[in-house]
XYZ file of C-alpha atoms in Angstrom:
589
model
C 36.961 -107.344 -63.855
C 39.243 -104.444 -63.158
C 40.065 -102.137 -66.075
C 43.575 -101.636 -64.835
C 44.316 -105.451 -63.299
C 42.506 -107.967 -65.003
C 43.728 -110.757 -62.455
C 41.191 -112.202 -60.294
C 41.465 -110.718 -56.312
C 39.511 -112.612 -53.931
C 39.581 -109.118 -51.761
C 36.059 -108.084 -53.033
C 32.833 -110.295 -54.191
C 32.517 -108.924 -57.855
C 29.804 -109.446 -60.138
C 28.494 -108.245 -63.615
C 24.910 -108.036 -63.952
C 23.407 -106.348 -67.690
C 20.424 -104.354 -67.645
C 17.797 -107.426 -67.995
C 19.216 -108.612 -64.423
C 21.119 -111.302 -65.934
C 24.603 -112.688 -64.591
C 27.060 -111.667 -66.911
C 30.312 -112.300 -64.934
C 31.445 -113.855 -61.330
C 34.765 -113.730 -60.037
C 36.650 -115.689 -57.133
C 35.778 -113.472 -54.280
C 32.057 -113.768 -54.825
C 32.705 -118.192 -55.035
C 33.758 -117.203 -51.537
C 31.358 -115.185 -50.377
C 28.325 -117.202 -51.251
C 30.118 -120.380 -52.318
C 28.411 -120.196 -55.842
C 30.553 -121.442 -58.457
C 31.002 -118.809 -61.974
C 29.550 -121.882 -64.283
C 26.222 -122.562 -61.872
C 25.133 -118.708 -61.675
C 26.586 -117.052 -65.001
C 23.677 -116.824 -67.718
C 20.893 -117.183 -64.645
C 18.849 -113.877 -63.560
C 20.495 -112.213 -60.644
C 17.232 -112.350 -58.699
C 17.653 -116.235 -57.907
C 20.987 -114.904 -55.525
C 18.077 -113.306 -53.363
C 16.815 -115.236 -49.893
C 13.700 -113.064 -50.357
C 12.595 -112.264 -54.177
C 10.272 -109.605 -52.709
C 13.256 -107.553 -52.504
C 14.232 -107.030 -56.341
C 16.922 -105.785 -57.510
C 17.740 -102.335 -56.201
C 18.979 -100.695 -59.250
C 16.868 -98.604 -61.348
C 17.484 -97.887 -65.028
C 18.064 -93.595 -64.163
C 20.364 -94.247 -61.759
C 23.992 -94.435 -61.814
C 25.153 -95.933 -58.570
C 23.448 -97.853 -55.168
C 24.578 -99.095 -52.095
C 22.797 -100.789 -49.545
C 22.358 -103.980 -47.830
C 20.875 -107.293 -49.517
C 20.088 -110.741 -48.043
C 21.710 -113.037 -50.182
C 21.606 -116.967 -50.414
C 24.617 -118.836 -49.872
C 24.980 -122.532 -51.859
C 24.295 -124.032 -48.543
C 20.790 -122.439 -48.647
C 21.812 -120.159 -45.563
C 21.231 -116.746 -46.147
C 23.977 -114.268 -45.604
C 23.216 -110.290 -45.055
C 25.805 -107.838 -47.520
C 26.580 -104.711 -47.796
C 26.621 -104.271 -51.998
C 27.594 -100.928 -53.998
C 26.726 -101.187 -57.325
C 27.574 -98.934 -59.805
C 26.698 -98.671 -63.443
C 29.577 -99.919 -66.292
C 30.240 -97.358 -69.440
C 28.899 -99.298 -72.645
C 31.656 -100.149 -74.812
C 28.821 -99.937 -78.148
C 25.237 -100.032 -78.719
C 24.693 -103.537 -76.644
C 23.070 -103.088 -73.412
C 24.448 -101.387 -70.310
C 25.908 -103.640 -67.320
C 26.393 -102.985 -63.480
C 29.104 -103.941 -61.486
C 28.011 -105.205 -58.038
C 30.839 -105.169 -55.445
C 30.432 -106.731 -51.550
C 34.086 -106.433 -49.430
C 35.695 -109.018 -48.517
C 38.550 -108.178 -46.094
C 39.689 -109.806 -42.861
C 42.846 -107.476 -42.212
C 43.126 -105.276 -38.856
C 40.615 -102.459 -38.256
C 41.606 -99.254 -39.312
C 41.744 -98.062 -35.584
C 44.056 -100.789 -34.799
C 46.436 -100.028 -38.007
C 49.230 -98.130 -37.620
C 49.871 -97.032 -41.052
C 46.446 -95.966 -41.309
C 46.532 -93.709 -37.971
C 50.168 -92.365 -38.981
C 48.778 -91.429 -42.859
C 45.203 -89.888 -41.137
C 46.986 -87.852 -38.625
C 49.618 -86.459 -41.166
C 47.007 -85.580 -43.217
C 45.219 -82.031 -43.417
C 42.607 -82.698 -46.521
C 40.603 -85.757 -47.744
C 42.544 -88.877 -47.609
C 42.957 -92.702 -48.835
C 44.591 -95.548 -47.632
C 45.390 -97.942 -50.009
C 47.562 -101.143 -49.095
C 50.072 -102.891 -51.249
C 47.379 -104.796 -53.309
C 45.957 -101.553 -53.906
C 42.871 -102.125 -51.543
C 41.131 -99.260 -49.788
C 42.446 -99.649 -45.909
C 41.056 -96.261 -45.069
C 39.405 -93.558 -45.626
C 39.576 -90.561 -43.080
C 35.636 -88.369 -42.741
C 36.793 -85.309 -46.073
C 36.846 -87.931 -48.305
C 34.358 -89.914 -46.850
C 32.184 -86.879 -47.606
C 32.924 -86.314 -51.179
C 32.333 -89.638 -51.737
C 28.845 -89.762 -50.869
C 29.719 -93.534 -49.153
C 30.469 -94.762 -45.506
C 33.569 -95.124 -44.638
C 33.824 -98.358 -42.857
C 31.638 -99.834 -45.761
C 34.212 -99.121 -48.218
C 37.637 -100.547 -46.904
C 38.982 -103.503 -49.541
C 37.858 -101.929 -52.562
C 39.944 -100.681 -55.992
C 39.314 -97.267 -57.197
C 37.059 -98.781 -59.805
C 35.374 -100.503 -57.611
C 34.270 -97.180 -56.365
C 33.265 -95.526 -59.622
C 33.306 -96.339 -63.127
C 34.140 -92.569 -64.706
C 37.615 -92.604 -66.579
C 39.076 -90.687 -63.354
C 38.778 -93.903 -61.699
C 40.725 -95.746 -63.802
C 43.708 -93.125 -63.926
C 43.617 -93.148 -60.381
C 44.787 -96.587 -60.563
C 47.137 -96.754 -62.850
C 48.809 -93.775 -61.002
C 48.463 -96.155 -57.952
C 49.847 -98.462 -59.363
C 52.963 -96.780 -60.889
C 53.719 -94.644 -57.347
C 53.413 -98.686 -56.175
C 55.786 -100.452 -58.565
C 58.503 -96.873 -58.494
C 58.290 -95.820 -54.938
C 58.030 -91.740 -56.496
C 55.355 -89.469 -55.551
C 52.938 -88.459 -58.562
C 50.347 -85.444 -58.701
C 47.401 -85.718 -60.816
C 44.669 -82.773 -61.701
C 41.062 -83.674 -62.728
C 37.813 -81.743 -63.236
C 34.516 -83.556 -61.761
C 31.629 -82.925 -59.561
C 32.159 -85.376 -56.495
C 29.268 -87.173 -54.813
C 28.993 -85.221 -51.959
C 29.783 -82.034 -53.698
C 27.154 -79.247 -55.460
C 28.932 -78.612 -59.289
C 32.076 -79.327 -60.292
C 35.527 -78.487 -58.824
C 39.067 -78.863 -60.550
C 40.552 -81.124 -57.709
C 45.079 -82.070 -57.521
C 45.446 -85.320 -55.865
C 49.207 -85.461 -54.319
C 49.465 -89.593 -54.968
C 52.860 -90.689 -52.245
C 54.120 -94.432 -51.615
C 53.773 -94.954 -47.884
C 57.001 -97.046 -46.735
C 57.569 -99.170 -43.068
C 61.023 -98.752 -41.450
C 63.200 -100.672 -43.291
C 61.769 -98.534 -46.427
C 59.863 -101.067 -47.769
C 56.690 -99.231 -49.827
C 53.838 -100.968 -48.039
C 50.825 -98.842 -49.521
C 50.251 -95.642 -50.998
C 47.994 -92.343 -49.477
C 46.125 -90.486 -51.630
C 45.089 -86.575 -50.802
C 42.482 -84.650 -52.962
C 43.063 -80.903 -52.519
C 40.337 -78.719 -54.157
C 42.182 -76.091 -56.165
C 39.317 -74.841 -57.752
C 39.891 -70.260 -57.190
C 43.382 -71.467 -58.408
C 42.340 -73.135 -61.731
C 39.828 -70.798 -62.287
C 42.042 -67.887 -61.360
C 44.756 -69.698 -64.260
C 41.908 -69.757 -66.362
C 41.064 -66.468 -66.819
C 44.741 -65.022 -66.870
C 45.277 -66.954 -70.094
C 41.957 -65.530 -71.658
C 43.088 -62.369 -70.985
C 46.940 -62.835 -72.304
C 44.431 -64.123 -75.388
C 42.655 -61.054 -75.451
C 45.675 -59.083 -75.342
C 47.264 -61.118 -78.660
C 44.338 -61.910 -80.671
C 42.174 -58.701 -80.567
C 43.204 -55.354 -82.412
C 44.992 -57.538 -85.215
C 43.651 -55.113 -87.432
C 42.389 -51.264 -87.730
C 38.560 -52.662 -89.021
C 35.916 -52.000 -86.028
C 34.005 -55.263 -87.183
C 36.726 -57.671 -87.353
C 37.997 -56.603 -83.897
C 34.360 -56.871 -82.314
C 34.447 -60.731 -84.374
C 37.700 -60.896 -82.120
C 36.646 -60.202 -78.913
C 33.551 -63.038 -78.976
C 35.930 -65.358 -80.551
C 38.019 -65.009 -77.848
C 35.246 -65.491 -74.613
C 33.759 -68.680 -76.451
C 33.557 -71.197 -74.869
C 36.229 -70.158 -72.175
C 33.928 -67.376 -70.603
C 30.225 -67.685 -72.545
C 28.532 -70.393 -74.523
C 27.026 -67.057 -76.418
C 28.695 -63.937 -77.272
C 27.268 -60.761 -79.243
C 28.732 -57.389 -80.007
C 26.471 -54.523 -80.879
C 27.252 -50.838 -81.033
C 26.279 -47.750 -81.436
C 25.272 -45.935 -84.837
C 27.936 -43.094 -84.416
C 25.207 -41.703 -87.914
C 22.535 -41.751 -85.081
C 24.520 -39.418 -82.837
C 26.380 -36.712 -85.621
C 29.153 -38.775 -86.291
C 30.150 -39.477 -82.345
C 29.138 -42.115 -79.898
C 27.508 -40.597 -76.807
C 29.309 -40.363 -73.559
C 26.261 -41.768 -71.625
C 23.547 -43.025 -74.387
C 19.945 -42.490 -73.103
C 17.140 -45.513 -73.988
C 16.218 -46.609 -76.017
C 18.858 -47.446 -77.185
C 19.990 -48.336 -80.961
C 22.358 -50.926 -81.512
C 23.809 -52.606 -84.307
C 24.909 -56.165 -84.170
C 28.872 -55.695 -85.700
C 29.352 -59.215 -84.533
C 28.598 -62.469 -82.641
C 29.657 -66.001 -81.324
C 28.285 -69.296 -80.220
C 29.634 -73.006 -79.217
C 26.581 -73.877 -81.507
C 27.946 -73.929 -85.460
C 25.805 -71.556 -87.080
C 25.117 -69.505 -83.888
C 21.270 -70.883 -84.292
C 20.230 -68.899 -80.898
C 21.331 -65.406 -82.169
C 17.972 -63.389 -82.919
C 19.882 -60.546 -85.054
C 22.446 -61.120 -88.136
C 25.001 -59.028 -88.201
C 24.547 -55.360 -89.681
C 21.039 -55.349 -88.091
C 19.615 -52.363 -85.974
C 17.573 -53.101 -83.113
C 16.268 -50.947 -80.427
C 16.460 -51.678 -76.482
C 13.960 -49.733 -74.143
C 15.001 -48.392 -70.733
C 15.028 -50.972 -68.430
C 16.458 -53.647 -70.701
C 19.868 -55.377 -69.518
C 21.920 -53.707 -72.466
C 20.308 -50.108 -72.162
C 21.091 -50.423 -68.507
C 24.650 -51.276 -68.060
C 25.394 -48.725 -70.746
C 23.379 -45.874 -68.689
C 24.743 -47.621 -65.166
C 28.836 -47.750 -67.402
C 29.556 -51.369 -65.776
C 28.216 -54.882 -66.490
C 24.452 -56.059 -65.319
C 24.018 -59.973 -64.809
C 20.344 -60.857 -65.342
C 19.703 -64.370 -64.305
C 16.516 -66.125 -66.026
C 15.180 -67.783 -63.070
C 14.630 -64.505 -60.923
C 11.825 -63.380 -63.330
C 13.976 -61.069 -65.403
C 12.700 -62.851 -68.497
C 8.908 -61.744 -67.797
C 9.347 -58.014 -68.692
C 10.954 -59.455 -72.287
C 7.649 -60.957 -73.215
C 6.299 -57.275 -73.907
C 9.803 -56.328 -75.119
C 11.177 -59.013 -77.524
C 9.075 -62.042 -77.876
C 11.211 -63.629 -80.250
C 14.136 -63.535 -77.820
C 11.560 -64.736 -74.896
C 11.267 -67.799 -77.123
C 15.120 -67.995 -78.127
C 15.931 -68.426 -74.304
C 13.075 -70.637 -73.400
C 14.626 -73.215 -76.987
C 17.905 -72.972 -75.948
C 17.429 -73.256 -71.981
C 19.672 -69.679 -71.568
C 19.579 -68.912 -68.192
C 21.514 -66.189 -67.275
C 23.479 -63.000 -69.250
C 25.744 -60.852 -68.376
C 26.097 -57.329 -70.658
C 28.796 -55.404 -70.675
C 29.001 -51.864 -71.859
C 31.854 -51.257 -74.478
C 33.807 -48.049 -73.167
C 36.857 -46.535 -74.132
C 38.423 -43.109 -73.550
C 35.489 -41.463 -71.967
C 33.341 -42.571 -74.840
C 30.694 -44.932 -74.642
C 31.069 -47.604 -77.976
C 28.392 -50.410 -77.290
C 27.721 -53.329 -75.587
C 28.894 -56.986 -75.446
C 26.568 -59.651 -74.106
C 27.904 -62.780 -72.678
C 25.036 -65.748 -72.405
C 25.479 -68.917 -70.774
C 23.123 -72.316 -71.552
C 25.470 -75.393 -71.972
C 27.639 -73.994 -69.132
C 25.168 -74.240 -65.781
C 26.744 -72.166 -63.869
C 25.610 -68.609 -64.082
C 28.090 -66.164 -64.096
C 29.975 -64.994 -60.533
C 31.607 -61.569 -59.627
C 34.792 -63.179 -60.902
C 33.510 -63.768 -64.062
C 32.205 -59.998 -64.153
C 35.462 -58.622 -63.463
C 36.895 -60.452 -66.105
C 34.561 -59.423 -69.012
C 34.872 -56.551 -67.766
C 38.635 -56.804 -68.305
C 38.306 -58.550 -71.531
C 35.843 -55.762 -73.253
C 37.739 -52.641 -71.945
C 40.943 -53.949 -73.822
C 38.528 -54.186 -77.135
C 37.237 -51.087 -76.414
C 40.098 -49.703 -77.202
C 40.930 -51.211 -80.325
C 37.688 -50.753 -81.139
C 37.795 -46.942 -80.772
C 41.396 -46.899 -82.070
C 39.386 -48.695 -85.326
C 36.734 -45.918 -85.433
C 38.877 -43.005 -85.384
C 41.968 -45.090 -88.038
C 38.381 -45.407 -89.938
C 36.855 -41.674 -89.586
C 40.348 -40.030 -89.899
C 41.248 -42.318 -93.355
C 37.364 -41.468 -94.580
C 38.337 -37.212 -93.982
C 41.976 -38.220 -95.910
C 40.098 -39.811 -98.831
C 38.058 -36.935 -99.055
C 40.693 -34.145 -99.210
C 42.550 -36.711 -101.552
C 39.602 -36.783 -103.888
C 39.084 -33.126 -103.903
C 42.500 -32.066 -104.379
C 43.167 -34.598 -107.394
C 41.505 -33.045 -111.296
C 37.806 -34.748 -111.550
C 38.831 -34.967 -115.350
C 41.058 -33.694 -117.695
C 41.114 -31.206 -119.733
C 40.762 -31.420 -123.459
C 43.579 -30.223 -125.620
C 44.444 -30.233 -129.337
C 48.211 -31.975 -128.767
C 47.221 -35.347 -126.919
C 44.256 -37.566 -126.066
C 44.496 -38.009 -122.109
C 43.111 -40.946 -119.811
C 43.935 -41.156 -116.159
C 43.631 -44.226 -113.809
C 43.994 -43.468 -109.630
C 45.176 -47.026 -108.393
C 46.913 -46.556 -104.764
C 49.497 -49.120 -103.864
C 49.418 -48.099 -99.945
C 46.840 -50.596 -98.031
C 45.534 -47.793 -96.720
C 44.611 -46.336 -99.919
C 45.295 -43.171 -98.849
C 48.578 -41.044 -99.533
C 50.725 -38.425 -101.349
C 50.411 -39.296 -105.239
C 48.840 -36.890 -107.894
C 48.772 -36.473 -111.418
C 47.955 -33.214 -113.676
C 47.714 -32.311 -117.222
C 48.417 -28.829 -117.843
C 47.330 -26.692 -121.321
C 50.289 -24.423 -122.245
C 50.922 -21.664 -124.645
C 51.635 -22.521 -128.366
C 49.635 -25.396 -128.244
C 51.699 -27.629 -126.050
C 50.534 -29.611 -122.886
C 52.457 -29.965 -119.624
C 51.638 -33.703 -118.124
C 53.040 -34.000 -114.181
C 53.077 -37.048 -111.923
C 54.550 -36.955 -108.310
C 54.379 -38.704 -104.755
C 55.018 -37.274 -101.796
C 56.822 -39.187 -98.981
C 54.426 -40.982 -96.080
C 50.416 -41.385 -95.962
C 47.687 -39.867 -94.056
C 46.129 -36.439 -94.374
C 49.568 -34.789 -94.137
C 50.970 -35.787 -97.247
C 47.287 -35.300 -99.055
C 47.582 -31.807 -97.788
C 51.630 -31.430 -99.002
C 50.683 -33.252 -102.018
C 47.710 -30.311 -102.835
C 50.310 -27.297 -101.886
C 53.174 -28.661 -104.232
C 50.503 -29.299 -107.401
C 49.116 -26.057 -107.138
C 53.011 -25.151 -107.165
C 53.219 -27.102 -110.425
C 50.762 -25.171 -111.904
C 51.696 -21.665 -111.038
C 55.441 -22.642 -112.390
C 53.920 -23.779 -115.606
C 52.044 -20.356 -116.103
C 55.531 -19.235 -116.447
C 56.824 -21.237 -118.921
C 59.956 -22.899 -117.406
C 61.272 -25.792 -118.520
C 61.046 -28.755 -116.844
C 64.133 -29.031 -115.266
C 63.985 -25.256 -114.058
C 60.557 -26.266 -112.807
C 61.782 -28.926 -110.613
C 64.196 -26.595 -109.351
C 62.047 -24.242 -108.235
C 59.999 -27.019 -106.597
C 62.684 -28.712 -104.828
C 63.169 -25.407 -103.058
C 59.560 -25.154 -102.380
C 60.161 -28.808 -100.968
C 63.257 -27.552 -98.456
C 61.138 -24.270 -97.600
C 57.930 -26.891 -96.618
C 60.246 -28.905 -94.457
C 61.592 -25.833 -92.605
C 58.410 -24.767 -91.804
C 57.173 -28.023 -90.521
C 59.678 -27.714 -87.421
C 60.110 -31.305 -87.479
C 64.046 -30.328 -86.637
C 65.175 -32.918 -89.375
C 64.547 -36.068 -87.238
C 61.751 -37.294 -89.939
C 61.392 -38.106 -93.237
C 60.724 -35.800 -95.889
C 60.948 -35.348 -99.387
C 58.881 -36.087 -102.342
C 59.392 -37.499 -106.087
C 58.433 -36.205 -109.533
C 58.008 -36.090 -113.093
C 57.206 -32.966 -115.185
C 56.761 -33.319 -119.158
C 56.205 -30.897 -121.556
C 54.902 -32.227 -125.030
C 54.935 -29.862 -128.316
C 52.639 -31.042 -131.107
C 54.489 -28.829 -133.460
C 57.994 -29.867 -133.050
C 57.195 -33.824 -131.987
C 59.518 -33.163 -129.419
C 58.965 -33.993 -125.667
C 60.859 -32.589 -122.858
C 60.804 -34.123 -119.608
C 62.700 -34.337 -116.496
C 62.274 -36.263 -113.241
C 63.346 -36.286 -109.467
C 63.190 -39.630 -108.168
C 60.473 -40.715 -109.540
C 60.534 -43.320 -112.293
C 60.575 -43.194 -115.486
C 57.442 -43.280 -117.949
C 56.741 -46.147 -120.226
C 57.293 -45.522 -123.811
C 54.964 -47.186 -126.429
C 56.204 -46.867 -129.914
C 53.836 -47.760 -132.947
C 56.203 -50.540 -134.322
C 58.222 -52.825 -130.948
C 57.064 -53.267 -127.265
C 57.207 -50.813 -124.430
C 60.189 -49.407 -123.404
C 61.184 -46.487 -120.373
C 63.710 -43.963 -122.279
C 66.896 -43.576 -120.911
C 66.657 -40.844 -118.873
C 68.753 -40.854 -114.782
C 66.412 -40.830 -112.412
C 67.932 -37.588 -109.939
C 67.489 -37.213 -106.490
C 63.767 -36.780 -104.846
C 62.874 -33.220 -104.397
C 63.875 -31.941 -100.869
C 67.291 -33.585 -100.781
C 69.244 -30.628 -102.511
C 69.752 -32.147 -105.718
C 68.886 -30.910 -109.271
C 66.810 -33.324 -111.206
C 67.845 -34.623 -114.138
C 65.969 -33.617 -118.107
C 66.166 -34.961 -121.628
């Protein structure tokens, strides 16, 4: 009957009983204890064991474990008072449940007389067991009797699954067993809610073979320490180092806010939403301290649910918080506010947001915690952790540690927003200083494409087609080293270069000279004392209708793609020079 050791021990009266009361199994201790033998009571309703039937059977179908005394009648007709603990047997399918009932039966000294119990009690600080070399409870000392729920001196003779049926049971003897058999300590960490104890705590038990002079390993003591602040405390380092690697992977404000509640679900919130301000709502910045009500828009949101059914807003949506609400307040208050269901915050969100009234009452959501989203002096938004599967609500530690957690994407976050605002003011000086369209002339038909190859989309390149005297056209393409708004601004001072050169008529090689100087004269000016990069490519190309001829010549940059009317594209060969800016002369043809 034991999971572990499925030999018969005639240390405990064991029996199986299903959920209709019948007899299901009946091992060699119970023969002994009532003299009944397996074939005369298996199949037969547990009731008949019973000296008086007005008793029942104490069990009831919501309950998971009893202990008490029954009168019980031996096959000699006498009756005989026991002490039983019963305790209900995980179903191995759909058939119906079982109990296992278990009476002691052991005739070994009393645990006041033993010596190995008194040395194993004394020596011990926390909640101990005794168990003997047949792995039989000898002792237990008043800690664990405690967190057992059970009396002590009711208990001794019994296996660990004799105690309880959950799967940390049956580890616990197999562990026994092994420190046993090996004479080596063994430590083993489990997460459960003991009898005797409130909700759950993460508990090490320190398993160590207890040995008699001549080192013989005569039982083995058991003590449960409750390392609960330092599993918890473990815990939330490692969401933070996660928070630290997995948010900011990229310079987009929504993907990092789809970070951060990835991140706290489930290891911090069974719920987690981003909103944040509209920085269109407030010219273009978020407020330092926002004033209710407050718009937010969701930018992103989590849940242990697929499908995140118990989210009331999609993301993109704009909703509006009045004073008083949890996320206007911590974002006027700048830390987090914990509202707990149960102490009547939810009655001023009937007038508020009945939808989200009935969201919490579906889901069973009792407590939130928001946090405002704050970075740099500059308030961003608000995250809001929500807890329903998880009944705990959320503790000071927990606080500090969203509060950890959303400061670190606050700043990637804002470091988003400005990478965002700062590429949207590049784009537009890009756009304005590149030609809208082209202009007509009588020498060429001209089309134009602007394709970026920088992720960023956002950089140095430009393109021109100039109108010269006698008919002929100038066509110019360059790129100017780096990205950003500096090289947008370069790239406008060296085309309006271009242009003045080509009022002058030079030819292109002249041209580039001139620029490459311009180039040098740029750098010097920068002050940037020649520790960075500078320099930029191009091709200038000066078509005459009259002649046919086309004279080009290019620093750097590479050469143009040649389409003639009768064989596939080919570049002409033309050396490419030095970029402009590195005191070369480009080359022409």
């Amino acid at each position: 009957m034991s999971p572990v050791n499925p030999s018969e021990d005639d240390a405990a009266a064991r029996a199986v009983i299903d959920d209709s009361g019948t007899l299901r199994e009946w091992n060699e201790g119970a023969r002994l204890l009532l003299g009944h033998l397996a074939a005369d009571v298996v199949g037969s309703p547990a009731a008949d064991l019973l000296a008086d039937r007005a008793d029942g059977l104490p069990p009831g179908p919501e309950q998971e474990r009893w202990s008490g005394t029954l009168t019980l009648r031996h096959r000699d007709g006498r009756a005989v008072p026991v002490w039983v603990l019963a305790h209900r047997r995980p179903s191995g399918g759909d058939g119906p449940g079982t109990w296992l009932a278990v009476a002691p039966r052991f005739d070994g000294p009393d645990h006041h007389d033993d010596p190995l119990v008194r040395a194993a009690l004394t020596q011990s600080p926390c909640a101990t067991m005794i168990f003997d070399d047949r792995l039989r409870l000898r002792a237990v000392n008043d800690a664990m009797a405690r967190l057992l729920g059970l009396p002590a001196d009711r208990l001794r003779g019994l296996r660990p699954t004799d105690i309880g049926s959950r799967s940390q049971h049956t580890e616990l003897e197999r562990h026994l067993r092994r420190v046993l058999a090996t004479g080596d300590r063994h430590d083993m960490h489990t997460h459960l809610k003991a009898t005797g104890e409130s909700r759950a705590h993460a508990w090490h038990a320190r398993i160590a073979p207890l040995a008699d002079a001549d080192g013989r390993v005569r039982g083995v003591c058991v003590s449960a320490h409750d390392f609960t602040e330092q599993h918890l405390a473990r815990e939330r380092l490692q969401l933070v180092n996660e928070a630290s690697v997995r948010i900011g992977t990229t310079l987009d404000v929504t993907h990092t806010a789809q970070e951060l509640a990835d991140v706290c679900v489930p290891a911090l919130a069974d719920f987690v939403s981003v909103d944040l301000l509209d920085p269109h709502d407030h010219g273009g910045e978020p407020p330092v301290v926002p004033a209710p009500p407050v718009g937010l828009r969701r930018a992103a949101h989590r849940s242990i649910t697929p499908g995140s059914p118990e989210a009331v807003a999609e993301p993109g949506r704009l909703d509006v918080y009045p004073a008083g609400s949890p996320q206007a307040e911590c974002l006027v208050a700048g830390h987090a506010i914990v509202a707990e269901v149960p102490s009547g915050d939810l009655e001023r969100w009937r007038e508020w947001d009945p939808v989200r009234v009935r969201r919490v009452e579906e889901y069973g959501i009792h407590s939130t915690m928001s946090v405002p989203l704050q970075a740099r002096g500059t308030t961003l938004g608000v995250a809001v952790f929500t807890r329903y599967r998880r009944p705990y609500p959320f503790t000071d530690d927990d606080r500090l540690l969203a509060e950890e957690v959303t400061a670190r994407a606050a700043v990637c976050i804002d470091n988003a927003r400005r990478y965002s605002r700062e590429r949207e003011t590049t784009l537009t000086l890009q756009r304005s200083l590149l030609p809208r369209w082209l202009p007509p002339t009588a020498a060429l038909e001209a089309a134009s494409r602007y394709l970026p190859a920088a992720r960023s989309g956002v950089g140095g390149d430009w393109f021109d087609v100039i109108p010269l005297s006698g008919m002929r056209v100038a066509m110019v393409v360059g790129d100017v080293v780096g990205h950003g708004i500096q090289a947008s601004a370069t790239m406008g001072r060296l085309r309006t270069a271009v242009r003045t050169l080509a009022d002058i008529d030079l030819t292109p090689d002249e041209l580039l000279t001139h620029l490459d100087d311009l180039v040098v004269r740029l750098f010097e000016e920068s002050g940037d004392n020649g520790t960075g990069e500078v320099g930029a490519t191009c091709l200038y190309a000066v078509y005459d209708p009259v002649s046919r001829r086309c004279s080009l010549a290019r620093a750097g940059h590479p050469s143009p793609v040649l389409v003639p009317p009768d064989g596939p594209p080919r570049p002409p060969a033309l050396p490419p020079g030095p970029p402009l800016g590195l005191g070369g002369l480009p080359f022409a043809s």
